[in-house]
Tab-separated table of C-alpha atoms in Angstrom:
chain	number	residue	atom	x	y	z
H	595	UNK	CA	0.000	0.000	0.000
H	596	UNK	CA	1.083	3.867	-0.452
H	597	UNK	CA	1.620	5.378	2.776
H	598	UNK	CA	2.423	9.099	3.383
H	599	UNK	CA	4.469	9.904	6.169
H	600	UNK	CA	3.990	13.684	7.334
H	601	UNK	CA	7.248	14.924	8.721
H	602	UNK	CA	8.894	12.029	7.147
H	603	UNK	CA	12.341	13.238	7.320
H	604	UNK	CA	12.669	13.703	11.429
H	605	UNK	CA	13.572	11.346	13.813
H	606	UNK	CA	10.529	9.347	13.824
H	607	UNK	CA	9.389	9.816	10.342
H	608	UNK	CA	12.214	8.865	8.841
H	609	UNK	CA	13.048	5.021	10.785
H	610	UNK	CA	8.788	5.068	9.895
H	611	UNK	CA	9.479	4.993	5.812
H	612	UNK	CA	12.403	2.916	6.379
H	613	UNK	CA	11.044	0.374	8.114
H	614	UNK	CA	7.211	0.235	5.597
H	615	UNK	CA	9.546	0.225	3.023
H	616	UNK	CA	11.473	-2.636	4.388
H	617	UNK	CA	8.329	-4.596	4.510
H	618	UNK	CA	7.319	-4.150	0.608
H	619	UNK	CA	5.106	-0.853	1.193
H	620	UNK	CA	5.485	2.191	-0.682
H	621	UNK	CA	6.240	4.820	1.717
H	622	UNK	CA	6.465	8.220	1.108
H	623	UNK	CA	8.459	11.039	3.063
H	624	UNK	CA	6.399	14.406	3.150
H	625	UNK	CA	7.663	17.766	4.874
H	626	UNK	CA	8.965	21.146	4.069
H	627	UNK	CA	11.490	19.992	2.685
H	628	UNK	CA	10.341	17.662	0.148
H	629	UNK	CA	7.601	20.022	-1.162
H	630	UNK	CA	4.912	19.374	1.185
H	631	UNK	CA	3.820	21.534	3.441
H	632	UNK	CA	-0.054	21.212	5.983
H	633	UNK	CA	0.381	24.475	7.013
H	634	UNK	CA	-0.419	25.912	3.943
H	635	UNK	CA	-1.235	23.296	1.655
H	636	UNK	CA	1.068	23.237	-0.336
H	637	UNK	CA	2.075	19.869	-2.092
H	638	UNK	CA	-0.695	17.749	-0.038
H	639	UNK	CA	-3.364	16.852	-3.227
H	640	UNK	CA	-0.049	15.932	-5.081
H	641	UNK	CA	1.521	13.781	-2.602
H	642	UNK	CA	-1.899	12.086	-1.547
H	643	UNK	CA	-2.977	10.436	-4.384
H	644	UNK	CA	-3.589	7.064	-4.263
H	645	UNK	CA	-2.385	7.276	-0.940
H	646	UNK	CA	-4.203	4.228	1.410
H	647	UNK	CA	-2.732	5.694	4.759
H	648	UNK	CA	-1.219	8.794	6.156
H	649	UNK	CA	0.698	8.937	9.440
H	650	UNK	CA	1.071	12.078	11.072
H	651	UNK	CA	4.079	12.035	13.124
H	652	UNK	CA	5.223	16.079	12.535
H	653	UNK	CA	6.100	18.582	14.608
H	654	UNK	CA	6.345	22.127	15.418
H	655	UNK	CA	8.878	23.783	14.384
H	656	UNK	CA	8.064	26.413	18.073
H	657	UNK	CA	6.990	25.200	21.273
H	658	UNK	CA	5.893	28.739	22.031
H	659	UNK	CA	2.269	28.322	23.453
H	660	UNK	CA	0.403	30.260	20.280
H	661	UNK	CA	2.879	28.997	17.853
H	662	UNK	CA	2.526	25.425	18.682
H	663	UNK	CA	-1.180	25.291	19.141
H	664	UNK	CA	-1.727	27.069	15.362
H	665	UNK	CA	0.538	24.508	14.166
H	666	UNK	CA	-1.219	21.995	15.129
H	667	UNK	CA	-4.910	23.296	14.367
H	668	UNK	CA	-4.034	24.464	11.142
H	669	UNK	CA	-1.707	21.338	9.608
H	670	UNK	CA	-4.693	18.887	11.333
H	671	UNK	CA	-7.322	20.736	9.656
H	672	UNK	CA	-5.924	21.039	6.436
H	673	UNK	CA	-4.616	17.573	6.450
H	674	UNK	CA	-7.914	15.431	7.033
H	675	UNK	CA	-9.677	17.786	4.503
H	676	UNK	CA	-7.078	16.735	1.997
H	677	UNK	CA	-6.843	12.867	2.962
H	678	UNK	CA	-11.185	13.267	2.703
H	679	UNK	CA	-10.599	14.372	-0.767
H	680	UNK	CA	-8.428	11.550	-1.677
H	681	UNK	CA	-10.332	8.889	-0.234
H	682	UNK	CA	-7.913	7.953	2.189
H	683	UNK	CA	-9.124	5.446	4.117
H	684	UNK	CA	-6.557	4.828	7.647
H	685	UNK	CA	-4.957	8.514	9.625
H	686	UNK	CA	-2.384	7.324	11.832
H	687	UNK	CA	-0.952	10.152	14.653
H	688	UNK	CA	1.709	10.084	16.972
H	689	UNK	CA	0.788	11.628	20.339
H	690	UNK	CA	2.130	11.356	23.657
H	691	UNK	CA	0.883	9.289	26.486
H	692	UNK	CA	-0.473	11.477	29.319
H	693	UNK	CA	-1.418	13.810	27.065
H	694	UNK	CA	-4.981	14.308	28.783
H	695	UNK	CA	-3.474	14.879	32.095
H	696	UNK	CA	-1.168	17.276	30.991
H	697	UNK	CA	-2.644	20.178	30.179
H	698	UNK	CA	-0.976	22.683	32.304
H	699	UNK	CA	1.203	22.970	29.269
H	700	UNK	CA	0.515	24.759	26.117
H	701	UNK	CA	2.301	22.250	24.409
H	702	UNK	CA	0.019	18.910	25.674
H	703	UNK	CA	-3.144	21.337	25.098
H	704	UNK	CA	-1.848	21.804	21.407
H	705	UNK	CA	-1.952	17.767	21.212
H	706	UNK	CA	-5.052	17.234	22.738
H	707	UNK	CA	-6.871	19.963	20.160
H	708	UNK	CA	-5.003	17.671	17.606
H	709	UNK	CA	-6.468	14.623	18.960
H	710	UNK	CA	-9.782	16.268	19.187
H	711	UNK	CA	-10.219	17.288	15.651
H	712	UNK	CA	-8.884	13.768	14.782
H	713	UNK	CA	-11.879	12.146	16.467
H	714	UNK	CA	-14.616	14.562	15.305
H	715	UNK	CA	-13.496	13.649	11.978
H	716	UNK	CA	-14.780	11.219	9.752
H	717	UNK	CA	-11.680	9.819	9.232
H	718	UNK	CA	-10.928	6.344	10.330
H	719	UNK	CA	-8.007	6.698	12.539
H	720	UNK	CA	-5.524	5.250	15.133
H	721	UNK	CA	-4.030	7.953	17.660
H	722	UNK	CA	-0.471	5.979	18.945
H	723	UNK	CA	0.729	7.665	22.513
H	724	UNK	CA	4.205	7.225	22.980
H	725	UNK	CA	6.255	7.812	26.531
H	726	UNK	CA	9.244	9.858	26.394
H	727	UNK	CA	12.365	8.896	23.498
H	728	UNK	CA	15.644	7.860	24.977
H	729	UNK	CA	16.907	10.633	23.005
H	730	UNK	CA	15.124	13.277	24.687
H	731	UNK	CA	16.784	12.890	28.475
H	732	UNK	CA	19.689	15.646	27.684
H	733	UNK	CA	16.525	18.382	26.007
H	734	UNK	CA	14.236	17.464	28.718
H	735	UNK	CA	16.859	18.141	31.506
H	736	UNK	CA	17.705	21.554	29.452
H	737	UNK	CA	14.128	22.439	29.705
H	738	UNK	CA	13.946	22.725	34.087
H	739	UNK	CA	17.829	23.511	34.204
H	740	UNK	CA	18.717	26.811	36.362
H	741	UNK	CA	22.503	27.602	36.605
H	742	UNK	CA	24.214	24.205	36.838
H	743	UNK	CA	21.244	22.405	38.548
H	744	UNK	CA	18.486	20.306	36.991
H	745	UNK	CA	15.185	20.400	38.912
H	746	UNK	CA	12.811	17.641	38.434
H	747	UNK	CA	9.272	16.619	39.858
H	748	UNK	CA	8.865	13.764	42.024
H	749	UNK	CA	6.947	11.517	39.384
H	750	UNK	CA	8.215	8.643	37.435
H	751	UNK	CA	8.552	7.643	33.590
H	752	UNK	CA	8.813	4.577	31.163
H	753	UNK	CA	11.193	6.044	28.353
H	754	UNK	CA	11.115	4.304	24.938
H	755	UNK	CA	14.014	4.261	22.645
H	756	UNK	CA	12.930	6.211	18.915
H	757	UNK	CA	13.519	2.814	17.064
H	758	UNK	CA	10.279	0.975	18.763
H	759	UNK	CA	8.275	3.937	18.576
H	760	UNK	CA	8.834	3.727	14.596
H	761	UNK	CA	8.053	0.273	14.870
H	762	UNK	CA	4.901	1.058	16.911
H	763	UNK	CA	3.643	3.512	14.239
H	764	UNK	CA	4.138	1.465	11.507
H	765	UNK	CA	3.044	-1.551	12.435
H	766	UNK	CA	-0.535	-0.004	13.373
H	767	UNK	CA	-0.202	1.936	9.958
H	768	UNK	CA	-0.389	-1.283	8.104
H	769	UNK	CA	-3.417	-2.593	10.360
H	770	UNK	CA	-6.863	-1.937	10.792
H	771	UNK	CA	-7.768	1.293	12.265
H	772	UNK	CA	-8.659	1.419	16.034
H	773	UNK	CA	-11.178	4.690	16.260
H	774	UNK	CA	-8.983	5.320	19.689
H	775	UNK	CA	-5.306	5.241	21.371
H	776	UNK	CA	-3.070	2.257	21.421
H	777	UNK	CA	-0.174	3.330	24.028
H	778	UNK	CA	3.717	2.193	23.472
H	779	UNK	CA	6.083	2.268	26.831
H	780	UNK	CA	9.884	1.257	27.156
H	781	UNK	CA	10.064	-2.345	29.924
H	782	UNK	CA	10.815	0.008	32.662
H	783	UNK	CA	9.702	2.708	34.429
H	784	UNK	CA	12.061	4.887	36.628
H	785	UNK	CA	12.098	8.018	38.697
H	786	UNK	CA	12.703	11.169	36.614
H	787	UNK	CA	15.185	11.908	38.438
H	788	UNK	CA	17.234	8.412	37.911
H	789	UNK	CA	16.223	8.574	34.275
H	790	UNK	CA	17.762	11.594	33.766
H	791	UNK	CA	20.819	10.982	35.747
H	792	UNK	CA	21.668	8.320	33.739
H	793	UNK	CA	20.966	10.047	30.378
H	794	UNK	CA	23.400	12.662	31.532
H	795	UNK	CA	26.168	10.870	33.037
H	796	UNK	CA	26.330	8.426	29.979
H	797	UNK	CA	27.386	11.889	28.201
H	798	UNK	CA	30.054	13.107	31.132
H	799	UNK	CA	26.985	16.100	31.698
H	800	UNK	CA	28.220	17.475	35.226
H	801	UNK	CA	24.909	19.131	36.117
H	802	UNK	CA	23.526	18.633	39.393
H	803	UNK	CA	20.073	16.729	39.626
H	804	UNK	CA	17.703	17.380	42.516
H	805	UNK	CA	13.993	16.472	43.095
H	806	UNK	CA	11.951	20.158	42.898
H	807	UNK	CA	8.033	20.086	44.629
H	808	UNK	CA	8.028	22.801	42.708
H	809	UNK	CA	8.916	21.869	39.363
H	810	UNK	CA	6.984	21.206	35.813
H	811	UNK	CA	6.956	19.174	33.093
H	812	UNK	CA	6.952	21.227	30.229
H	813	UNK	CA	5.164	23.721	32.027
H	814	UNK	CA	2.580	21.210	33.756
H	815	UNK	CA	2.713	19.896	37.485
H	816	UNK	CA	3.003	16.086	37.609
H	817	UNK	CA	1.430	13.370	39.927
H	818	UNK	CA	3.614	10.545	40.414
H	819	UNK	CA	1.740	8.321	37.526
H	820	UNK	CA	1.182	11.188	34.812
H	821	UNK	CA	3.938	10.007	32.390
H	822	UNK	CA	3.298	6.232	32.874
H	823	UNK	CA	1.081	4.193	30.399
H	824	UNK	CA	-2.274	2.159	31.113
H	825	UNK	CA	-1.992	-2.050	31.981
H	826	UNK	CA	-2.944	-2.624	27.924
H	827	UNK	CA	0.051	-0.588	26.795
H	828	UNK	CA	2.391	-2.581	23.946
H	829	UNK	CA	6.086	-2.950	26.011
H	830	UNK	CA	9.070	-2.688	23.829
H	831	UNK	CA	11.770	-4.701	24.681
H	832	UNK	CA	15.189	-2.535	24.619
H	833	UNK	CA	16.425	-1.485	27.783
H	834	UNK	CA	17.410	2.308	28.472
H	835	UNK	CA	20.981	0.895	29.800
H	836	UNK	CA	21.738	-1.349	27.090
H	837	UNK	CA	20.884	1.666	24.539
H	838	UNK	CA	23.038	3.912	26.677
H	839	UNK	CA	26.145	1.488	26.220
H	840	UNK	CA	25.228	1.355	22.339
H	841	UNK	CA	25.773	4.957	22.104
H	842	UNK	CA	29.447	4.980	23.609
């Protein structure tokens, strides 16, 4: 089947066409920089035809709280009214699990009106939430650093490594869609605070690392389960430490 991968050539997007194509599917990378653009339309009736699937897995390009949420309105919007017009049939999205109980950030709100307009859609569609990359420890400890000192809420987290994210996607883009949220999650759930020591150390980072009541995640306060996934969630199998030793 064609698939068309929005923001096809990031991180995600582009271990996504790699791994469809691997498996005999015709997968196509759409973004800026290829031509294609959902802010403004341009490149999307092209790129769409005889397209089966589309999985969304872009991003934007500002995190600022007005910036992010148009983005994600506006490419949404413009992207299930051009799938509608080419009889695609399967909208896969990559979201973020905890999304709903994150909304303290402008970021996590910007998600949820993307899941929203997915569901009031006609489209049939599979929403995939994700828990935090392996990548990301380093940016997310940049995000709630102050002078040399990280400061993290008390909560925990089940990182995922990129690689079985990509997997997750594209395995439910070749499937039948769910009309709901399938959730991914790395085997093991740690403390922020351990999770990021470890990301950090692995990379000689010399910041301190302390536990902040105080402190956000991306802007919204945590409980000590907000990040985790439900008991139906799919559990990859690489470890965070064993990726950490891949990476020396």
């Amino acid at each position: 089947m064609k698939v068309v991968v929005i923001g096809g050539t990031g991180l995600i997007g582009s271990k996504v066409v790699a791994g469809l194509g691997e498996h005999g599917h015709e997968a196509v990378a759409a973004s800026p920089n290829t031509g294609v653009n959902t802010l403004t339309g341009e490149g999307l009736a092209d790129v769409l035809k005889g397209a089966s699937v589309v999985v969304d897995v872009s991003n934007s390009p500002s995190f600022a709280d007005e910036d992010v949420m148009a983005f994600f309105r506006t490419s949404t919007t413009n992207l299930l009214k051009a799938e509608a017009e080419a009889d695609v049939t399967h909208h896969v999205a990559l979201s973020v699990v905890g999304t709903d109980r994150l909304l303290g950030s402008g970021y996590f709100r910007a998600k949820q009106v993307q899941e929203d307009l997915i569901k009031a859609s006609d489209a049939p569609y599979s929403i995939v939430h994700a828990t935090q990359f392996f990548e990301f420890a380093k940016g997310l400890a940049d995000g709630v650093t102050q002078g040399d000192t990280v400061h993290l809420p008390d909560a925990k987290i089940q990182p995922i490594v990129s690689d079985d994210v990509a997997a997750a996607v594209a395995r439910t883009a070749v499937g039948a869609p769910v009309g709901g949220v399938v959730e991914v999650a790395g085997p093991e759930a740690f403390q922020l605070e351990e999770f990021i020591r470890m990301g950090l150390s692995a990379q000689n980072d010399p910041r301190k690392i302390v536990t902040d009541p105080q402190a956000t995640y991306w802007g919204a306060p945590l409980e000590e389960n907000t990040l985790l996934p439900g008991p139906d969630a799919h559990i990859a199998e690489t470890r965070f430490a064993d990726w950490l030793a891949q990476q020396q």
